Amino acid sequence: MIVTINGKRRRLDVAPMRRLLDVLREDCGLTGTKEGCGEGECGACTVLMDGVAVDSCLVPAAHAEGRAVVTIEGAAAAKRSARALQHAFVEHGGAQCGICTPGMIMAALPLKARSSRDQIKTALAGNLCRCTGYIAIFQSVEAALSPARKGARARRR
Amino acid sequence: MGRAVGTSVRRMDGDDKVTGAAKYVDDLSFPDMLFGATIRSTISCGEIVNTHIGLPPEFVVADHRDIPGANHVALIDPDQPCLAEGPIRHYAEPVLLVAHADRRALFGVEARIRFDYRERTPNYDPERSDTCFKQIAIDKGDLARGFGDADTVIEGEYRTGHQEQLYIEPNGVIAVPGDGQITVYGSLQCPYYVHKALVVVTGLAPARVRVVQAETGGGFGGKEEYPSMLACHAAILAIKSGRPVKMIYDRVEDLLATTKRHPSVVRHRTGVTRDGRMTAMDIDVVMDGGGYATLSAVVLSRGVIHAAGPYRCDHLRIRGRAMMTNTPPNGAFRGFGAPQTQFAIEAHIDRMAGALGLDPLRLREINALRPGDTTATGQTLGKDASALPVLREAVKRSGYKQKRRAWQGTNRGIGLSLFFHGSGFTGAGEVKLASKASLELTATGARILVASTEIGQGTRTMLAQIVADAMALPYSSIEVHAADTDAVPDSGPTVASRTCMIVGKLLERCARDLRRKLGKLTPAEYFTRHGAVVVTAQYEPPPGQVWDDQRYAGDAYGSYAWGCNVVELEVDPVTFEITPTHVTAVAEIGRAIHPVMAEGQIQGGTAQGIGYALLEEVVMRDGRMANAQLTNYIIPTPMDAPLIDVAMIERPYAHGPFGAKGVGEMPIDGPAPAVVNALRHCGFDVRAIPATPERLMAGKLKVEELAVESFS
Ligand code: FES
Ligand code: FES
């Protein structure tokens, strides 16, 4: 099958029902996408498929045929907001152990500039983090999407 | 220079984590690697009498007879086999190992292996168990006299359930065999624990065994002891096959088989005067250890030492037991026994206040430990005893008093909890560990050599800040070596809120030593003239710290961190659904080396505590976790995480690096009792967690009951 992965068209010879997650990690060597549950609950495996965040552990490889898939490794090249998000996650404590981080950033990537706290929560609703309690993650996303508020750590409530 | 401590420098591992470059164990791969799986018991108690294996020869199969050394997982007691030889004490006990070159070939492999069992009746009730892993008694003053001084005696029983650590990266390791040696890479907290276990199981000399931590996706105690078991399994397969073996648990296996927080039953009998002075405390603690001893003895120890809470009482008796049951062993989880016992005392305090007609805040103010007071073990507290400062700050920040009045009789509630947490190993633990840390001069600065692991809490960054300031070098000139037993000394396990206070202090000493050696030279100049130099420091207890392990008395910890939580919540009057809306978390931790990371520890621990209080229920059916999936073991999501307002108070501890104490565990001690106390404020009598809507419905009090309740 033909898939565009991180901007490159690739021909992959894989069984149609293999999980996209495994194809990315094992066949393409893109280990930035993580597995936390394998059942669509944790979001650690989030990638973009045609610009929409999906759990790659639930996507059969065949489903990606002809589509554009972006993983954390290709995020910065695919979208301008990615670098700002990555920077902000480091700066504001959004990444601790980091295992949820690629998924969090991919899930936040489709968000528009100046999204509200509620919009951010909705975008990240399918992503679990056990380290941060989420507050620092929301603050990281806000800082990245609203440059005017960058560094406004006092805005806690 | 000398400015890194106290500022939120850019964390060292940040960029790799946000770009996907960081390598966790499942991201690593070795030529010729096999994948391993574990075949487990499907009964909870009995014996295996026959094994039927229906696998083609390309599978590598190993059982206990393939263990080159001794068949136990070395930790405290040698009671837990690495692979069962016959007797089975719990469901999901490892019996056989299989490996195959194709990961997918292992899918469903357990269906092709069958055991014949002789079953015995399992026991799941710790209070009916006839096997006690550990018993502890603490006595202070004269209990009869204390009760004699009381105007009334108030009793209560409090229960907590299992809790799963739920690191998002499941357990995993890779064992790579070599010529008479073995190397294990893994997701783990304690490289030297794994090293010790591997030496026993492989029978190899310590120098032939190497353990390297891979980037680790969360631990919370769940990767303190279990990786030793898993590493041994992978090593057995690697030695048998002569090939590298990767073993990664999927979520279901991780939930079914690995350790959880000990369930507890705590009973209080407290003598109190009419004006609210506690004159006697009689406390009984029972913990469910599960099938093998693992760390139960030390979890119990921390639990009983914290059981009286941060309160003064001259006459007390504490009895604790950790009992065996036929469930998978319980083990380390952030807080390590203290969340259970402090849940009990804090819920009890609010019930006592209700009985005395006092505000719970007032009752706490009257009894809170102050500098110069003695704890349950008779430890005299120093000037950094901060129960009252954290209490006052939390009350002020949250508007507790005004909300408490305004919400009376509504479906909104506000409750508080006051708690403390000892930093470092208990009692003589640190002396026995005798940890070491080293610092190596490089051409550009210094390199930290410790076995303390980065598991998300920021170890690398925080230690580098301490070294940078103590050497008066820029933060960017400090490197941290990987936690690799071939290269770093044994700085003890990464547990017990000890990494900053204990290992950080050792490094501070190394750094000052190295600074003295340099004299007026820069690292580059010294390096050119003298080459590399390594300095090492070993733990020494602060002067005057004494502990009597026989009487369980004395200085239980070098110091304590102090915390107060105020939880605000709403209860849906129809569905009993509980929504925590706001948490105020005040913590006194000596000194915040990196404020953003310290705050992250407090927020993260608080969120886990809210999950413990309200959501996280391990449903045990016939000794097995019936909800072993993320679909129905629920942890807080972005949608139900409350706002957490963190305030840190700093009262430097003389023997901590730059005044720092421990912060990692304490935040999880407070949320659960604050939640049930807020529920009590809205008219629900809850004495067991998780406080699910079902429990709430059963515990609804009538208003008149609420006024007079809890005289038992
Ligand atoms: S691994 Fe895909 S959602 Fe958890
Ligand atoms: S940072 Fe560890 S799970 Fe989110």
CSV table of N, CA and C in Angstrom, one decimal, chain B residues 147-237:
chain,number,residue,atom,x,y,z
B,147,PHE,N,-6.3,7.6,78.5
B,147,PHE,CA,-7.8,7.4,78.4
B,147,PHE,C,-8.4,8.0,79.7
B,148,GLY,N,-7.7,7.8,80.8
B,148,GLY,CA,-8.3,8.4,82.0
B,148,GLY,C,-8.4,9.9,82.0
B,149,ASP,N,-7.6,10.5,81.3
B,149,ASP,CA,-7.6,12.0,81.2
B,149,ASP,C,-8.7,12.5,80.2
B,150,ALA,N,-9.3,11.5,79.5
B,150,ALA,CA,-10.2,11.9,78.4
B,150,ALA,C,-11.6,12.1,78.9
B,151,ASP,N,-12.4,13.0,78.3
B,151,ASP,CA,-13.8,13.2,78.6
B,151,ASP,C,-14.7,12.2,77.8
B,152,THR,N,-14.2,11.9,76.6
B,152,THR,CA,-14.9,11.0,75.8
B,152,THR,C,-14.0,10.2,74.9
B,153,VAL,N,-14.5,9.0,74.5
B,153,VAL,CA,-13.7,8.2,73.6
B,153,VAL,C,-14.4,8.0,72.3
B,154,ILE,N,-13.7,8.2,71.2
B,154,ILE,CA,-14.3,8.1,69.9
B,154,ILE,C,-13.6,7.1,69.0
B,155,GLU,N,-14.5,6.2,68.5
B,155,GLU,CA,-13.9,5.1,67.7
B,155,GLU,C,-14.3,5.2,66.2
B,156,GLY,N,-13.5,4.5,65.4
B,156,GLY,CA,-13.9,4.5,64.0
B,156,GLY,C,-13.0,3.5,63.2
B,157,GLU,N,-13.6,3.0,62.1
B,157,GLU,CA,-12.9,2.1,61.3
B,157,GLU,C,-12.9,2.6,59.9
B,158,TYR,N,-11.7,2.6,59.2
B,158,TYR,CA,-11.5,3.2,57.9
B,158,TYR,C,-10.9,2.2,57.0
B,159,ARG,N,-11.4,2.2,55.8
B,159,ARG,CA,-10.8,1.3,54.8
B,159,ARG,C,-10.4,1.9,53.5
B,160,THR,N,-9.3,1.4,53.0
B,160,THR,CA,-8.9,1.9,51.6
B,160,THR,C,-8.7,0.6,50.7
B,161,GLY,N,-8.9,0.8,49.4
B,161,GLY,CA,-8.7,-0.3,48.5
B,161,GLY,C,-7.4,-0.3,47.8
B,162,HIS,N,-7.2,-1.3,46.9
B,162,HIS,CA,-6.0,-1.3,46.1
B,162,HIS,C,-6.0,-0.1,45.2
B,163,GLN,N,-4.8,0.3,44.8
B,163,GLN,CA,-4.7,1.3,43.8
B,163,GLN,C,-3.6,0.9,42.8
B,164,GLU,N,-3.8,1.1,41.6
B,164,GLU,CA,-2.8,0.7,40.5
B,164,GLU,C,-2.0,2.0,40.2
B,165,GLN,N,-0.6,1.8,40.1
B,165,GLN,CA,0.2,2.9,39.8
B,165,GLN,C,-0.1,3.6,38.5
B,166,LEU,N,-0.4,2.7,37.5
B,166,LEU,CA,-0.8,3.2,36.2
B,166,LEU,C,0.1,4.2,35.5
B,167,TYR,N,1.5,3.9,35.7
B,167,TYR,CA,2.4,4.6,34.7
B,167,TYR,C,1.9,4.3,33.3
B,168,ILE,N,2.0,5.2,32.4
B,168,ILE,CA,1.5,5.0,31.1
B,168,ILE,C,2.4,4.1,30.3
B,169,GLU,N,3.6,4.0,30.6
B,169,GLU,CA,4.5,2.9,29.9
B,169,GLU,C,4.5,1.7,30.8
B,170,PRO,N,3.9,0.6,30.3
B,170,PRO,CA,3.9,-0.7,31.1
B,170,PRO,C,5.3,-1.2,31.3
B,171,ASN,N,5.4,-2.1,32.2
B,171,ASN,CA,6.7,-2.7,32.6
B,171,ASN,C,7.3,-3.4,31.3
B,172,GLY,N,8.7,-3.3,31.2
B,172,GLY,CA,9.4,-3.9,30.1
B,172,GLY,C,10.9,-3.9,30.3
B,173,VAL,N,11.5,-5.0,29.8
B,173,VAL,CA,13.0,-5.1,29.8
B,173,VAL,C,13.5,-5.8,28.6
B,174,ILE,N,14.8,-5.7,28.4
B,174,ILE,CA,15.5,-6.5,27.4
B,174,ILE,C,16.7,-7.1,28.0
B,175,ALA,N,16.9,-8.4,27.9
B,175,ALA,CA,18.1,-9.0,28.5
B,175,ALA,C,19.0,-9.4,27.3
B,176,VAL,N,20.3,-9.0,27.4
B,176,VAL,CA,21.2,-9.3,26.3
B,176,VAL,C,22.3,-10.2,26.9
B,177,PRO,N,22.4,-11.5,26.4
B,177,PRO,CA,23.4,-12.3,27.0
B,177,PRO,C,24.8,-12.1,26.3
B,178,GLY,N,25.8,-12.3,27.0
B,178,GLY,CA,27.2,-12.2,26.4
B,178,GLY,C,28.0,-13.4,26.8
B,179,ASP,N,29.2,-13.3,26.7
B,179,ASP,CA,30.1,-14.4,27.1
B,179,ASP,C,30.2,-14.5,28.6
B,180,GLY,N,29.3,-15.4,29.2
B,180,GLY,CA,29.3,-15.5,30.6
B,180,GLY,C,28.9,-14.3,31.4
B,181,GLN,N,28.1,-13.4,30.7
B,181,GLN,CA,27.6,-12.3,31.4
B,181,GLN,C,26.2,-11.9,30.8
B,182,ILE,N,25.6,-11.0,31.5
B,182,ILE,CA,24.3,-10.6,31.1
B,182,ILE,C,24.1,-9.1,31.3
B,183,THR,N,23.4,-8.4,30.3
B,183,THR,CA,23.1,-7.0,30.5
B,183,THR,C,21.6,-6.9,30.3
B,184,VAL,N,21.0,-6.1,31.2
B,184,VAL,CA,19.5,-5.9,31.2
B,184,VAL,C,19.3,-4.4,31.0
B,185,TYR,N,18.5,-4.1,30.0
B,185,TYR,CA,18.0,-2.7,29.8
B,185,TYR,C,16.6,-2.7,30.2
B,186,GLY,N,16.1,-1.7,31.0
B,186,GLY,CA,14.7,-1.8,31.4
B,186,GLY,C,14.1,-0.5,31.8
B,187,SER,N,12.8,-0.5,32.0
B,187,SER,CA,12.0,0.6,32.5
B,187,SER,C,12.0,0.3,34.0
B,188,LEU,N,12.8,1.1,34.8
B,188,LEU,CA,12.9,0.7,36.2
B,188,LEU,C,13.4,1.9,37.0
B,189,GLN,N,13.1,1.7,38.3
B,189,GLN,CA,13.5,2.8,39.3
B,189,GLN,C,14.8,2.5,40.0
B,190,CYS,N,15.1,1.2,40.2
B,190,CYS,CA,16.2,0.9,41.1
B,190,CYS,C,17.2,-0.1,40.4
B,191,PRO,N,18.2,0.4,39.7
B,191,PRO,CA,19.1,-0.5,39.0
B,191,PRO,C,19.8,-1.5,39.9
B,192,TYR,N,20.1,-1.1,41.1
B,192,TYR,CA,20.9,-2.0,41.9
B,192,TYR,C,20.0,-3.1,42.6
B,193,TYR,N,18.7,-2.8,42.7
B,193,TYR,CA,17.7,-3.9,43.1
B,193,TYR,C,17.7,-5.0,42.1
B,194,VAL,N,17.6,-4.5,40.8
B,194,VAL,CA,17.5,-5.5,39.7
B,194,VAL,C,18.8,-6.2,39.6
B,195,HIS,N,19.9,-5.5,39.8
B,195,HIS,CA,21.3,-6.2,39.8
B,195,HIS,C,21.4,-7.3,40.8
B,196,LYS,N,20.9,-7.0,42.0
B,196,LYS,CA,21.0,-8.0,43.1
B,196,LYS,C,20.2,-9.2,42.8
B,197,ALA,N,19.0,-9.0,42.2
B,197,ALA,CA,18.1,-10.1,41.9
B,197,ALA,C,18.7,-10.9,40.8
B,198,LEU,N,19.3,-10.3,39.8
B,198,LEU,CA,19.9,-11.0,38.7
B,198,LEU,C,21.1,-11.9,39.1
B,199,VAL,N,21.8,-11.4,40.0
B,199,VAL,CA,23.0,-12.1,40.5
B,199,VAL,C,22.5,-13.4,41.2
B,200,VAL,N,21.4,-13.3,41.9
B,200,VAL,CA,20.9,-14.5,42.6
B,200,VAL,C,20.4,-15.5,41.6
B,201,VAL,N,19.6,-15.1,40.6
B,201,VAL,CA,18.9,-16.0,39.7
B,201,VAL,C,19.9,-16.5,38.6
B,202,THR,N,20.8,-15.7,38.2
B,202,THR,CA,21.7,-16.2,37.1
B,202,THR,C,22.9,-17.0,37.7
B,203,GLY,N,23.2,-16.7,39.0
B,203,GLY,CA,24.3,-17.4,39.6
B,203,GLY,C,25.7,-16.8,39.1
B,204,LEU,N,25.6,-15.7,38.4
B,204,LEU,CA,26.8,-15.0,37.9
B,204,LEU,C,27.4,-14.1,39.0
B,205,ALA,N,28.7,-13.9,38.8
B,205,ALA,CA,29.4,-12.9,39.7
B,205,ALA,C,28.8,-11.5,39.5
B,206,PRO,N,28.8,-10.7,40.5
B,206,PRO,CA,28.2,-9.4,40.4
B,206,PRO,C,28.8,-8.6,39.2
B,207,ALA,N,30.1,-8.8,39.0
B,207,ALA,CA,30.8,-8.0,37.9
B,207,ALA,C,30.3,-8.5,36.5
B,208,ARG,N,29.7,-9.6,36.4
B,208,ARG,CA,29.3,-10.1,35.1
B,208,ARG,C,27.8,-9.7,34.8
B,209,VAL,N,27.2,-9.0,35.7
B,209,VAL,CA,25.8,-8.6,35.6
B,209,VAL,C,25.8,-7.1,35.4
B,210,ARG,N,25.1,-6.6,34.4
B,210,ARG,CA,25.0,-5.1,34.2
B,210,ARG,C,23.5,-4.8,34.0
B,211,VAL,N,23.1,-3.7,34.7
B,211,VAL,CA,21.8,-3.2,34.5
B,211,VAL,C,21.8,-1.7,34.0
B,212,VAL,N,21.1,-1.4,33.0
B,212,VAL,CA,21.0,-0.1,32.5
B,212,VAL,C,19.6,0.4,32.4
B,213,GLN,N,19.3,1.5,33.0
B,213,GLN,CA,18.0,2.0,32.9
B,213,GLN,C,17.7,2.7,31.5
B,214,ALA,N,16.6,2.3,30.9
B,214,ALA,CA,16.2,3.0,29.7
B,214,ALA,C,15.4,4.2,30.1
B,215,GLU,N,15.1,5.1,29.2
B,215,GLU,CA,14.1,6.2,29.6
B,215,GLU,C,12.9,5.5,30.2
B,216,THR,N,12.4,6.0,31.2
B,216,THR,CA,11.3,5.3,31.9
B,216,THR,C,10.0,6.2,32.0
B,217,GLY,N,8.9,5.5,31.5
B,217,GLY,CA,7.7,6.3,31.3
B,217,GLY,C,6.8,6.2,32.5
B,218,GLY,N,7.3,6.7,33.7
B,218,GLY,CA,6.6,6.7,34.9
B,218,GLY,C,6.8,5.5,35.8
B,219,GLY,N,6.8,5.6,37.1
B,219,GLY,CA,7.0,4.5,38.0
B,219,GLY,C,6.1,4.5,39.2
B,220,PHE,N,6.2,5.6,40.0
B,220,PHE,CA,5.3,5.8,41.1
B,220,PHE,C,5.4,4.6,42.1
B,221,GLY,N,6.5,3.9,42.1
B,221,GLY,CA,6.7,2.8,43.0
B,221,GLY,C,6.4,1.5,42.3
B,222,GLY,N,5.7,1.6,41.2
B,222,GLY,CA,5.3,0.3,40.4
B,222,GLY,C,6.5,-0.2,39.7
B,223,LYS,N,7.6,0.5,39.6
B,223,LYS,CA,8.8,0.0,39.0
B,223,LYS,C,9.9,-0.1,40.0
B,224,GLU,N,9.5,-0.2,41.3
B,224,GLU,CA,10.6,-0.3,42.4
B,224,GLU,C,11.0,-1.8,42.5
B,225,GLU,N,10.0,-2.7,42.7
B,225,GLU,CA,10.4,-4.1,42.9
B,225,GLU,C,10.1,-5.0,41.7
B,226,TYR,N,9.0,-4.7,41.0
B,226,TYR,CA,8.6,-5.6,40.0
B,226,TYR,C,9.6,-5.9,38.8
B,227,PRO,N,10.3,-4.8,38.4
B,227,PRO,CA,11.3,-5.0,37.4
B,227,PRO,C,12.4,-6.1,37.7
B,228,SER,N,12.6,-6.4,39.0
B,228,SER,CA,13.5,-7.4,39.3
B,228,SER,C,13.0,-8.8,38.8
B,229,MET,N,11.7,-9.0,39.0
B,229,MET,CA,11.1,-10.2,38.6
B,229,MET,C,11.2,-10.3,37.0
B,230,LEU,N,10.8,-9.3,36.4
B,230,LEU,CA,10.7,-9.3,34.9
B,230,LEU,C,12.1,-9.4,34.3
B,231,ALA,N,13.1,-8.8,34.9
B,231,ALA,CA,14.5,-8.8,34.4
B,231,ALA,C,15.0,-10.3,34.6
B,232,CYS,N,14.7,-10.9,35.7
B,232,CYS,CA,15.1,-12.3,35.9
B,232,CYS,C,14.5,-13.2,34.8
B,233,HIS,N,13.2,-13.0,34.5
B,233,HIS,CA,12.5,-13.8,33.5
B,233,HIS,C,13.2,-13.6,32.1
B,234,ALA,N,13.5,-12.4,31.7
B,234,ALA,CA,14.1,-12.1,30.4
B,234,ALA,C,15.5,-12.8,30.4
B,235,ALA,N,16.2,-12.7,31.6
B,235,ALA,CA,17.6,-13.2,31.6
B,235,ALA,C,17.5,-14.7,31.5
B,236,ILE,N,16.6,-15.4,32.1
B,236,ILE,CA,16.5,-16.8,32.0
B,236,ILE,C,16.3,-17.3,30.5
B,237,LEU,N,15.4,-16.6,29.8
B,237,LEU,CA,15.2,-16.9,28.4
B,237,LEU,C,16.4,-16.5,27.6
